Short mmCIF file of N, CA and C in Angstrom, two decimals:
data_model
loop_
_atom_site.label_atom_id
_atom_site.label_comp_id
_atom_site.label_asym_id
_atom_site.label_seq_id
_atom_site.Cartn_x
_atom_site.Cartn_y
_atom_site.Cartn_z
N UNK G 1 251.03 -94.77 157.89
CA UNK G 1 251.47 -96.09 158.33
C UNK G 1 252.22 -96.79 157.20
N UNK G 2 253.00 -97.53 157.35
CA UNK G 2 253.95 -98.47 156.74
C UNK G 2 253.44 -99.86 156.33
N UNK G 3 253.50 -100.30 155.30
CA UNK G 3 252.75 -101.59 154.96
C UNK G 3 254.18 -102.54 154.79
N UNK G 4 254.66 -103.47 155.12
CA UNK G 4 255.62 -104.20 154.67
C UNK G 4 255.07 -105.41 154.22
N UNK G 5 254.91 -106.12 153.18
CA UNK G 5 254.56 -106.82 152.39
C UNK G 5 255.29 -107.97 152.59
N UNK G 6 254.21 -109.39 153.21
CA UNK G 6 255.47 -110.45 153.98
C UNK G 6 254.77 -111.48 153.02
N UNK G 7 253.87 -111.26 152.53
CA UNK G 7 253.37 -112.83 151.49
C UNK G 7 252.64 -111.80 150.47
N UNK G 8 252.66 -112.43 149.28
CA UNK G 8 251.82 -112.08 148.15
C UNK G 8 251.61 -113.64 147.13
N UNK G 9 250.79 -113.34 147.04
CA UNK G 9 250.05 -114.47 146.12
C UNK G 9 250.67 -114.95 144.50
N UNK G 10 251.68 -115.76 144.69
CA UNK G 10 252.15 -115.92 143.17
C UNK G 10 252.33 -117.34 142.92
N UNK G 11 252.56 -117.60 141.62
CA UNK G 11 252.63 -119.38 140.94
C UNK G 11 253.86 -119.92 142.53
N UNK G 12 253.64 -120.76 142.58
CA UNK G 12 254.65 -121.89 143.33
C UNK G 12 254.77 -122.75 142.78
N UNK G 13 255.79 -123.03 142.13
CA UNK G 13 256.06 -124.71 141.70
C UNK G 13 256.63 -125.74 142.56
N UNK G 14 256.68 -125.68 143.77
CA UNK G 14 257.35 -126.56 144.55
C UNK G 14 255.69 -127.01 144.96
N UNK G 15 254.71 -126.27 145.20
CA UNK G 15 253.61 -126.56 145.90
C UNK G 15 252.47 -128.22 144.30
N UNK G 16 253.77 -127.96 143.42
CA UNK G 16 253.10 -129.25 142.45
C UNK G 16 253.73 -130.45 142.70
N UNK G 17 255.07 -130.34 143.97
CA UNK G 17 255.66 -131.29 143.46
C UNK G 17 254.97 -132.87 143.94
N UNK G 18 253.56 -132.61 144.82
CA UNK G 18 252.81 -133.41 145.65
C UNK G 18 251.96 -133.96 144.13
N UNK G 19 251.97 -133.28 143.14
CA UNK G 19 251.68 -134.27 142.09
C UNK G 19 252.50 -135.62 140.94
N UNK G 20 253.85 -134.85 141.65
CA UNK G 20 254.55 -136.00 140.95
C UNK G 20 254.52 -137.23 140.94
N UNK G 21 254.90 -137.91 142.04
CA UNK G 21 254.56 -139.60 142.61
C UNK G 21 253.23 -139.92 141.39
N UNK G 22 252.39 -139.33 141.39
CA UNK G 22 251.50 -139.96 140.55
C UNK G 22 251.75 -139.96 138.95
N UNK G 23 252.36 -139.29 138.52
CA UNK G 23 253.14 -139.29 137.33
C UNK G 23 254.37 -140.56 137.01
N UNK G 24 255.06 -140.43 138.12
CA UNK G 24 256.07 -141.21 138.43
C UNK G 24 255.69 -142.45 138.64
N UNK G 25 254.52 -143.25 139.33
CA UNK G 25 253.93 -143.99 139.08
C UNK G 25 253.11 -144.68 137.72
N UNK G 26 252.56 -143.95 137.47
CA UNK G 26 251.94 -144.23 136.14
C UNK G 26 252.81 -144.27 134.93
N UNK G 27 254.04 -143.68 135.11
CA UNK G 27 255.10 -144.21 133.83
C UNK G 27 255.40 -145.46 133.97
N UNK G 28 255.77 -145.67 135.07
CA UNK G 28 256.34 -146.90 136.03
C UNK G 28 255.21 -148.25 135.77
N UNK G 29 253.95 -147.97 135.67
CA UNK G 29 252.98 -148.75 135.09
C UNK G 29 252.98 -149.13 133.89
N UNK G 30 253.29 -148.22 133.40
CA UNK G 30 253.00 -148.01 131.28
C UNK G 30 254.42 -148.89 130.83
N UNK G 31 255.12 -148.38 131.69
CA UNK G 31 256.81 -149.07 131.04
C UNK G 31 256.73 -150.23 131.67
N UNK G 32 255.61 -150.56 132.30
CA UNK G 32 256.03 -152.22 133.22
C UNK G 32 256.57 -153.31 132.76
N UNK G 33 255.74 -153.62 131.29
CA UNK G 33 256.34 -154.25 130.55
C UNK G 33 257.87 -154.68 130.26
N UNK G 34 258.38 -153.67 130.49
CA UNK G 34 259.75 -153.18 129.85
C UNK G 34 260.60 -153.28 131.04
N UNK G 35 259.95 -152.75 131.94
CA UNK G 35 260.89 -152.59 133.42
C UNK G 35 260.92 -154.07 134.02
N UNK G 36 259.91 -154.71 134.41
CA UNK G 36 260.04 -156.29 134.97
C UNK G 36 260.11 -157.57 133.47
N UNK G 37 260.59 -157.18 132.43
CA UNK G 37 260.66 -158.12 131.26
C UNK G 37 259.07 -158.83 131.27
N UNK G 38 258.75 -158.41 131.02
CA UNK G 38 257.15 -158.97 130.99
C UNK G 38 257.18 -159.18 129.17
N UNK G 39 257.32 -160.48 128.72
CA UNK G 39 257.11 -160.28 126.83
C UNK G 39 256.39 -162.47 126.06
N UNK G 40 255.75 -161.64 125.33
CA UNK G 40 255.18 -162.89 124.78
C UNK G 40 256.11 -163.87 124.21
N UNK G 41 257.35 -164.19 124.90
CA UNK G 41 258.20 -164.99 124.60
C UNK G 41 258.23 -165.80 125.71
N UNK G 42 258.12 -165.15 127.01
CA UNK G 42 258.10 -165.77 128.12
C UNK G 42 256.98 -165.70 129.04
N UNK G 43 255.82 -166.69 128.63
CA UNK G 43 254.67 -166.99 128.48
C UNK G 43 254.15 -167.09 130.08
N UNK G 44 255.20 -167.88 131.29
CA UNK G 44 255.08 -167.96 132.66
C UNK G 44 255.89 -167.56 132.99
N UNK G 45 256.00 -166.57 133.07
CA UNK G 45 257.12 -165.70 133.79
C UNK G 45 256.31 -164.96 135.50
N UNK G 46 254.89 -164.53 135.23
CA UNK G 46 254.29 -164.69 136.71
C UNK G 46 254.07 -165.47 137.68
N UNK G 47 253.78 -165.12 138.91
CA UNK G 47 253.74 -166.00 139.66
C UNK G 47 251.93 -166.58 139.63
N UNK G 48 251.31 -166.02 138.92
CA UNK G 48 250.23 -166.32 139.25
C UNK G 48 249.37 -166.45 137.66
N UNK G 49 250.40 -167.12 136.81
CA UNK G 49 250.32 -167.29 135.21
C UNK G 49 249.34 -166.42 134.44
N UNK G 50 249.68 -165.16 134.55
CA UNK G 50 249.06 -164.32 133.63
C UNK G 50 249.34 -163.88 132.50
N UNK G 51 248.69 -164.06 131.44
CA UNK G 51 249.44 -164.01 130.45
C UNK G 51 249.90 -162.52 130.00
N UNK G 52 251.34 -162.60 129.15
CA UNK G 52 252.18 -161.71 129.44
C UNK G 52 251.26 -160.36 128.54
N UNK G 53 250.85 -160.80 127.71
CA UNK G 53 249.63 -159.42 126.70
C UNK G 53 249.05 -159.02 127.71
N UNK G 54 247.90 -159.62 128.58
CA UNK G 54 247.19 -159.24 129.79
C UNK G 54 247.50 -158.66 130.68
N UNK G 55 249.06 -158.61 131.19
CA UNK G 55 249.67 -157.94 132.23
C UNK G 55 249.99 -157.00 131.38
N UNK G 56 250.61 -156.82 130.50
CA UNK G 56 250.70 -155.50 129.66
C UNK G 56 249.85 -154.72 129.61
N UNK G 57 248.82 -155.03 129.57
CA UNK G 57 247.69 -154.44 128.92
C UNK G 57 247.00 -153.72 130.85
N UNK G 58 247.01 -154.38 131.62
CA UNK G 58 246.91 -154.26 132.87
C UNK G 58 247.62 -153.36 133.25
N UNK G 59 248.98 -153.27 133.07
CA UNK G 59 249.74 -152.35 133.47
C UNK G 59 249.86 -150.67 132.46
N UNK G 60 249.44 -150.90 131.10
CA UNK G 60 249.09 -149.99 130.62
C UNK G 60 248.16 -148.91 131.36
N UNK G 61 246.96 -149.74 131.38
CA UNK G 61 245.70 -149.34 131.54
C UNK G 61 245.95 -148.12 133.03
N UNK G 62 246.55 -149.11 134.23
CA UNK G 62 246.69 -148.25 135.33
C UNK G 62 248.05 -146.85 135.29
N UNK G 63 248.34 -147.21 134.48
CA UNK G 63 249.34 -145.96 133.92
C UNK G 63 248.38 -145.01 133.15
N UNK G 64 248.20 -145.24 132.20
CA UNK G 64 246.95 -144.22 131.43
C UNK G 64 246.20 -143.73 132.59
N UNK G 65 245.75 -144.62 133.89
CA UNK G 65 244.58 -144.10 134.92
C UNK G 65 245.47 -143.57 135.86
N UNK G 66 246.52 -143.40 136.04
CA UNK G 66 247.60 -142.36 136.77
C UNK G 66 247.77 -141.23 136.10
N UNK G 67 247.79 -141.06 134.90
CA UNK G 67 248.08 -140.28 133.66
C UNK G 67 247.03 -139.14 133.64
N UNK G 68 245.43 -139.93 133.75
CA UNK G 68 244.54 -138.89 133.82
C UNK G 68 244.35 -138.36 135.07
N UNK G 69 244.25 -138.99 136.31
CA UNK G 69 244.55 -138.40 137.52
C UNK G 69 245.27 -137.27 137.78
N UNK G 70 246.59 -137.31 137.17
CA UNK G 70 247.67 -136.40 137.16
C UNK G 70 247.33 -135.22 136.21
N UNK G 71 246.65 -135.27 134.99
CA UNK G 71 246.01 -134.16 134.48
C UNK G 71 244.52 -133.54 134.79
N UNK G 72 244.29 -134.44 135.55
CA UNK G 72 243.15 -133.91 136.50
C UNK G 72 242.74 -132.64 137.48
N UNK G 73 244.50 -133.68 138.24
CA UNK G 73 244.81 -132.36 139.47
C UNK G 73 245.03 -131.45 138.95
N UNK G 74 246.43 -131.49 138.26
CA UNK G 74 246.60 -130.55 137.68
C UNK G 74 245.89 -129.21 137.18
N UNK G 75 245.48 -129.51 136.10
CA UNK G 75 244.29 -128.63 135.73
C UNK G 75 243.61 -128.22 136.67
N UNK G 76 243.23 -128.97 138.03
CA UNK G 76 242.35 -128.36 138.86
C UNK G 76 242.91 -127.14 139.27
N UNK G 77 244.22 -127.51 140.00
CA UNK G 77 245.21 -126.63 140.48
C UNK G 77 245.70 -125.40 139.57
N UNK G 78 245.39 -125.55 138.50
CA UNK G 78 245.65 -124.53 137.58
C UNK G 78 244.81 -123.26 137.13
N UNK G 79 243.56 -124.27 137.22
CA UNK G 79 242.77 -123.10 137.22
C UNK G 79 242.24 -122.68 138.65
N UNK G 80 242.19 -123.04 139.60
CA UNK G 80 242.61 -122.26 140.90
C UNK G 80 243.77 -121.72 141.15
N UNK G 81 244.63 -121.51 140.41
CA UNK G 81 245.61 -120.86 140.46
C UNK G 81 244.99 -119.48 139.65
N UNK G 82 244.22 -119.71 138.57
CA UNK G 82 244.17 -118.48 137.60
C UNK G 82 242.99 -118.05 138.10
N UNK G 83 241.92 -118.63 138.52
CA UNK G 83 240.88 -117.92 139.46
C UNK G 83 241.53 -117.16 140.63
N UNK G 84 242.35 -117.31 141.45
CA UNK G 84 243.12 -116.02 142.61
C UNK G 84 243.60 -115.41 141.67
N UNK G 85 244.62 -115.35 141.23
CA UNK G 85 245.11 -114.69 140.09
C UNK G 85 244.36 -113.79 139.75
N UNK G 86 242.98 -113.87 139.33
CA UNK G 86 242.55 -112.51 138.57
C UNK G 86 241.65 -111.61 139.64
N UNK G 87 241.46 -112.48 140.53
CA UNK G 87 240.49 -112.12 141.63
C UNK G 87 241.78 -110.77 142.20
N UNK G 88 242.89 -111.00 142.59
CA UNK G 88 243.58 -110.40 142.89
C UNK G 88 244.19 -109.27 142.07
N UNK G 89 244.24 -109.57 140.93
CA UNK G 89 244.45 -108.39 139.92
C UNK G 89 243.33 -107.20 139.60
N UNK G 90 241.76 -107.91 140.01
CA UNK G 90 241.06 -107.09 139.33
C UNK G 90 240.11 -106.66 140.74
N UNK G 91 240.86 -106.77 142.56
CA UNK G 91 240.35 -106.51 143.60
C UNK G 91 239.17 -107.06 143.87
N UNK G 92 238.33 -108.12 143.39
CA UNK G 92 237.50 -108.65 143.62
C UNK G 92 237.95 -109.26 145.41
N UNK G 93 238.82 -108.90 146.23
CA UNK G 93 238.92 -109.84 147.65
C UNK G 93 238.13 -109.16 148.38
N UNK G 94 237.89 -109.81 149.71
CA UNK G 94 237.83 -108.54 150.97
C UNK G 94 238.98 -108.29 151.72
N UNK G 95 238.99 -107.21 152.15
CA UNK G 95 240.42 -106.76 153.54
C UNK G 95 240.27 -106.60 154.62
N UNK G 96 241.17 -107.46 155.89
CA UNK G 96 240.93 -107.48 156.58
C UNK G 96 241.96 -106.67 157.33
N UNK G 97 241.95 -106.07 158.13
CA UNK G 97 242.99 -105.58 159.09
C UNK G 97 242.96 -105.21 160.75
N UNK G 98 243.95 -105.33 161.27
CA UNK G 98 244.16 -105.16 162.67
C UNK G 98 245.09 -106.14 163.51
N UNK G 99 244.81 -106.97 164.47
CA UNK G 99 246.17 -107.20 165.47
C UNK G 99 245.32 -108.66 165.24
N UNK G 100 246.66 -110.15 165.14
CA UNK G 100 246.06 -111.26 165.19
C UNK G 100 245.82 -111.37 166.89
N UNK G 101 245.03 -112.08 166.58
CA UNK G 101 244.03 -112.84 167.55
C UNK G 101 243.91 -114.67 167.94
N UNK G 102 243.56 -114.90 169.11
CA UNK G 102 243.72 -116.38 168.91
C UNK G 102 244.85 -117.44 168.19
N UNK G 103 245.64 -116.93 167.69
CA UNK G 103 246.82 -117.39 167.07
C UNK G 103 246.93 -118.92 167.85
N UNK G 104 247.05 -119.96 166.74
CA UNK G 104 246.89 -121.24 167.44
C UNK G 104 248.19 -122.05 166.61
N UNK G 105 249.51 -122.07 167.03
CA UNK G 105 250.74 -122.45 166.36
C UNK G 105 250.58 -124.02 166.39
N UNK G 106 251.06 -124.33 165.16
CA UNK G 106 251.68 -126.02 165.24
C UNK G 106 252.52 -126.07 165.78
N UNK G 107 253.00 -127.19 166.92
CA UNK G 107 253.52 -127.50 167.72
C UNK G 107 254.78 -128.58 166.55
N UNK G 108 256.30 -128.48 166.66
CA UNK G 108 257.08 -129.36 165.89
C UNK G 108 256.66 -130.44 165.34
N UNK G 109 256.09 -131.13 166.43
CA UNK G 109 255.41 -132.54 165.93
C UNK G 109 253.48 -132.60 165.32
N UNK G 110 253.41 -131.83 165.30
CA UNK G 110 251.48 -132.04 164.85
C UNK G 110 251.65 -131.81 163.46
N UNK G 111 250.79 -132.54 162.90
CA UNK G 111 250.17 -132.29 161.45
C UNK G 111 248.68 -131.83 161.29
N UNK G 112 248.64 -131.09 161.86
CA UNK G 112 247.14 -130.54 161.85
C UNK G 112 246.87 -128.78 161.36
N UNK G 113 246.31 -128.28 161.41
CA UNK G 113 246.34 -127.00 160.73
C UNK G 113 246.69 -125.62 161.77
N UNK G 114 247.28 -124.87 161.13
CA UNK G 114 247.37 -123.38 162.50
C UNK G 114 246.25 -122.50 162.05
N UNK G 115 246.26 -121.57 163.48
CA UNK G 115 244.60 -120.73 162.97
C UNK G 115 244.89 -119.10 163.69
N UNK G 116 244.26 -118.35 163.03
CA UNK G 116 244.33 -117.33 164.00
C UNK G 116 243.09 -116.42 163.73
N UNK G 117 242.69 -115.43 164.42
CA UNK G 117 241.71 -114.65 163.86
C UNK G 117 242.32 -113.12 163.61
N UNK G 118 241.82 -112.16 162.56
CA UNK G 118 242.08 -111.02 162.79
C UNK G 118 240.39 -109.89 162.77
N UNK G 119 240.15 -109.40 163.96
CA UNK G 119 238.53 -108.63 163.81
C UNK G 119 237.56 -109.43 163.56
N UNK G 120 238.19 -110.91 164.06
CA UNK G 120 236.37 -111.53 164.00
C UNK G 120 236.44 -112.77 162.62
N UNK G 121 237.70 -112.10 161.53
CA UNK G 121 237.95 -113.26 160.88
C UNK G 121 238.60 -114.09 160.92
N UNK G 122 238.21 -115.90 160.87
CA UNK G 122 239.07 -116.97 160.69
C UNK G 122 239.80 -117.03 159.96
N UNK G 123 241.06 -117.45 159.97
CA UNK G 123 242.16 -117.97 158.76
C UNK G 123 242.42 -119.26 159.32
N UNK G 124 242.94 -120.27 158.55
CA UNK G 124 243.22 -121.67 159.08
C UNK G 124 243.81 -122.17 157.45
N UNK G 125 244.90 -122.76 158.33
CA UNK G 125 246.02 -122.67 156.47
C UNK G 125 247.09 -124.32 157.14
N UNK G 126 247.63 -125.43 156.31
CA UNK G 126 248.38 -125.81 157.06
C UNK G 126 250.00 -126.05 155.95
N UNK G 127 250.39 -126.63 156.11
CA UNK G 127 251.78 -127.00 154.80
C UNK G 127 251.59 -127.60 153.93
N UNK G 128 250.17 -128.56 153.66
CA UNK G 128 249.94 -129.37 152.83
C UNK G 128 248.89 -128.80 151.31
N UNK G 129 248.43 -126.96 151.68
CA UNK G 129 247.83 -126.52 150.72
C UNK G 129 248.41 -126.38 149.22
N UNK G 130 247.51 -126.20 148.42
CA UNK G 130 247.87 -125.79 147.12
C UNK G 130 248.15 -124.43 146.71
N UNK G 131 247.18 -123.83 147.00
CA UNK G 131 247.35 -122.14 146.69
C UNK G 131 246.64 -121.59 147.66
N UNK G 132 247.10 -120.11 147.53
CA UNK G 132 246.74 -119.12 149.16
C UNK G 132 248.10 -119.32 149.73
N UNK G 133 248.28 -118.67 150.71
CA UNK G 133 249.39 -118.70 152.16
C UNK G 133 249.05 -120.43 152.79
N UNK G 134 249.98 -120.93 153.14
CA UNK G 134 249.99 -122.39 153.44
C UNK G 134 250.88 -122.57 154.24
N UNK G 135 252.05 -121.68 154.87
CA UNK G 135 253.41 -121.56 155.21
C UNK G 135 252.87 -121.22 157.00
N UNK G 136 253.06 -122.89 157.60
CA UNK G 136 253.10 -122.48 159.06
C UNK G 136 254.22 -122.25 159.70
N UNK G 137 254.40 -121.29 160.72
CA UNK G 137 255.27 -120.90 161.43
C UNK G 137 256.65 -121.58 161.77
N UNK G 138 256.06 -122.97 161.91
CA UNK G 138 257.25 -123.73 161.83
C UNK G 138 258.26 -124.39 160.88
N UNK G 139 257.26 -123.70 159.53
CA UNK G 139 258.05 -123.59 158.28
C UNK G 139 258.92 -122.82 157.65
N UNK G 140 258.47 -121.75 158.85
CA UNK G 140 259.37 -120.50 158.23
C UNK G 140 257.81 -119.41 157.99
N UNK G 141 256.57 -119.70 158.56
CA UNK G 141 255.57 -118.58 157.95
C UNK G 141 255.67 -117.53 158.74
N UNK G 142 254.79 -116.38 157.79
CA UNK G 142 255.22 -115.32 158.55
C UNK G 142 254.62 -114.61 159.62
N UNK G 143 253.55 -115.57 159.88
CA UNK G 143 252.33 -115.39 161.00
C UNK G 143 252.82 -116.19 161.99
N UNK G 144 252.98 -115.40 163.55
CA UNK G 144 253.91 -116.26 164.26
C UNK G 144 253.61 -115.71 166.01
N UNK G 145 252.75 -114.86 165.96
CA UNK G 145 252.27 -114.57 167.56
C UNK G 145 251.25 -113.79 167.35
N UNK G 146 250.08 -114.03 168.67
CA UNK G 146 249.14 -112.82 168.68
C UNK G 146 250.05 -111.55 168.75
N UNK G 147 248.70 -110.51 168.22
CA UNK G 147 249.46 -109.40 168.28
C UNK G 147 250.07 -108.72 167.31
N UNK G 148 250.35 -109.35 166.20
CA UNK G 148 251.05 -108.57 165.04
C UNK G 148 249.81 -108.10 164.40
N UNK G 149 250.14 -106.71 163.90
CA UNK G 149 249.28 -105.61 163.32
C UNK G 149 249.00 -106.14 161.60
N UNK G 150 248.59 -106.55 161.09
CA UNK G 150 248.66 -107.11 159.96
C UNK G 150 247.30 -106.49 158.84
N UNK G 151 246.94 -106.54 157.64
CA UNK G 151 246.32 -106.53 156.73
C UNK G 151 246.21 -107.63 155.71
N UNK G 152 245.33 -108.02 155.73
CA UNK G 152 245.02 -109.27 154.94
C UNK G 152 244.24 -109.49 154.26
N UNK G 153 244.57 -109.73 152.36
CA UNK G 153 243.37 -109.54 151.64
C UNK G 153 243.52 -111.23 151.22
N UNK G 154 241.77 -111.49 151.21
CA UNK G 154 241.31 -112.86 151.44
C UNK G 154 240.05 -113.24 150.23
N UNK G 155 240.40 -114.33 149.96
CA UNK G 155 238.63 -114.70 149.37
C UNK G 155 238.17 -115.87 150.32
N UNK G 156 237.08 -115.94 149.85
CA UNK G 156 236.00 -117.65 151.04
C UNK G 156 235.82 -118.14 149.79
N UNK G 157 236.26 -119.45 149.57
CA UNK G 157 236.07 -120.46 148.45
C UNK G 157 235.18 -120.83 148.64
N UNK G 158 234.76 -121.85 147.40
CA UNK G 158 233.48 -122.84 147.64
C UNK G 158 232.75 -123.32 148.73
N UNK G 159 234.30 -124.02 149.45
CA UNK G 159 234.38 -124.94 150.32
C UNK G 159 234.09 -124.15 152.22
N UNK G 160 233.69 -122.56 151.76
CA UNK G 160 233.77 -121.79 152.94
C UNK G 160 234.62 -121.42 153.75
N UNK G 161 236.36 -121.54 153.16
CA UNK G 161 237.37 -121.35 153.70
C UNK G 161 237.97 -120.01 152.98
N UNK G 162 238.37 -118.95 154.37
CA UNK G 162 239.07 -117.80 154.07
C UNK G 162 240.08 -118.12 153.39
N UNK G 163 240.83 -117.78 152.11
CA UNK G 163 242.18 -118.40 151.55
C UNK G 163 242.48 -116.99 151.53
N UNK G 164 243.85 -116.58 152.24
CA UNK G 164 245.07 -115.64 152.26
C UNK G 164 245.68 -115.61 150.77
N UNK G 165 245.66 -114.05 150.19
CA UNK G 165 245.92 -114.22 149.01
C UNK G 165 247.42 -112.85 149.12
N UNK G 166 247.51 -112.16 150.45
CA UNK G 166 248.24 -111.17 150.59
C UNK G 166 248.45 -110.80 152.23
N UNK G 167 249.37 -110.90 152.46
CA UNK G 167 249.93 -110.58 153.65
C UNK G 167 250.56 -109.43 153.96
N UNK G 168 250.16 -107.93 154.50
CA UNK G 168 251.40 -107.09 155.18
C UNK G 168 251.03 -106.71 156.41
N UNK G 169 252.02 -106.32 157.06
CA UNK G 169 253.07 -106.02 158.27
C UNK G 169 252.29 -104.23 158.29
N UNK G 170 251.47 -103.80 159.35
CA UNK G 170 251.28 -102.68 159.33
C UNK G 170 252.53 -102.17 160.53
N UNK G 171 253.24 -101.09 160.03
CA UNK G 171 253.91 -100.52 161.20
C UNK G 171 253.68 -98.94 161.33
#
């Protein structure tokens, strides 16, 4: 049999870009000062007379607390990135194989998750994941009707969810 290889598990950097805004924010905090003229020369310049050190210092603060947020995720995402990563290098998954099942497509307009089974196992993935297969059908994924003969190597996270770490096409 023929394996054609339609997903494999590698870094995505587009899948970080849902951390930016918070970066982008928190500069936007830190520079506030600077960006709305906020300076101890112009003492009432708020509408609600705060003094201009205090709003600085205010706007610092929630920048620094965007700042750690953003190295938070990050890091989270990173080292769940390097936990599949080795899991996959060193075969720690299970494999699943045979014909999908139950295949449950997002419809153009839903934001909710697609699902399918293959032999009894759940998968359920939607566009908004971090790592694993995340790519619904109407994104362009490559899971797209009952019936396709497939092999699929998977781990169950913490959280008790199958995460797709490899996708092929048995023909």
């Amino acid at each position: 049999m023929l394996e054609i290889v339609l997903y494999e598990f590698v870094f995505d950097w587009s899948k970080i870009i849902g951390f930016l805004p918070i970066i982008v924010i928190g500069v936007c905090f830190f520079f506030g000062d600077k960006i709305f003229a906020v300076s101890s020369d112009t003492p009432n310049i708020n509408v609600k007379n705060i003094h201009p050190k205090v709003a600085r210092r205010i706007l610092r603060s929630m920048g620094i607390f965007c700042g750690i947020v953003f190295v938070v995720f990050f890091a989270a995402h990173m080292r769940e990135y390097y936990e599949y990563s080795n899991i996959l290098k060193n075969g720690d998954f299970l494999t699943v194989e045979g014909y999908v099942e139950n295949y449950d497509p997002l419809l153009w307009h839903e934001k909710d998750a697609e699902r399918f089974e293959i032999n009894g196992v759940s998968f359920e993935y939607d566009d908004a994941g971090t790592n694993g297969y995340q790519t619904t059908a109407k994104r362009g994924g490559v899971i797209t009707e009952n019936g396709q003969h497939l092999k699929v190597k998977y781990i169950t996270n913490e959280s008790g969810e199958n995460v797709i770490l490899y996708i092929a096409e048995i023909q």
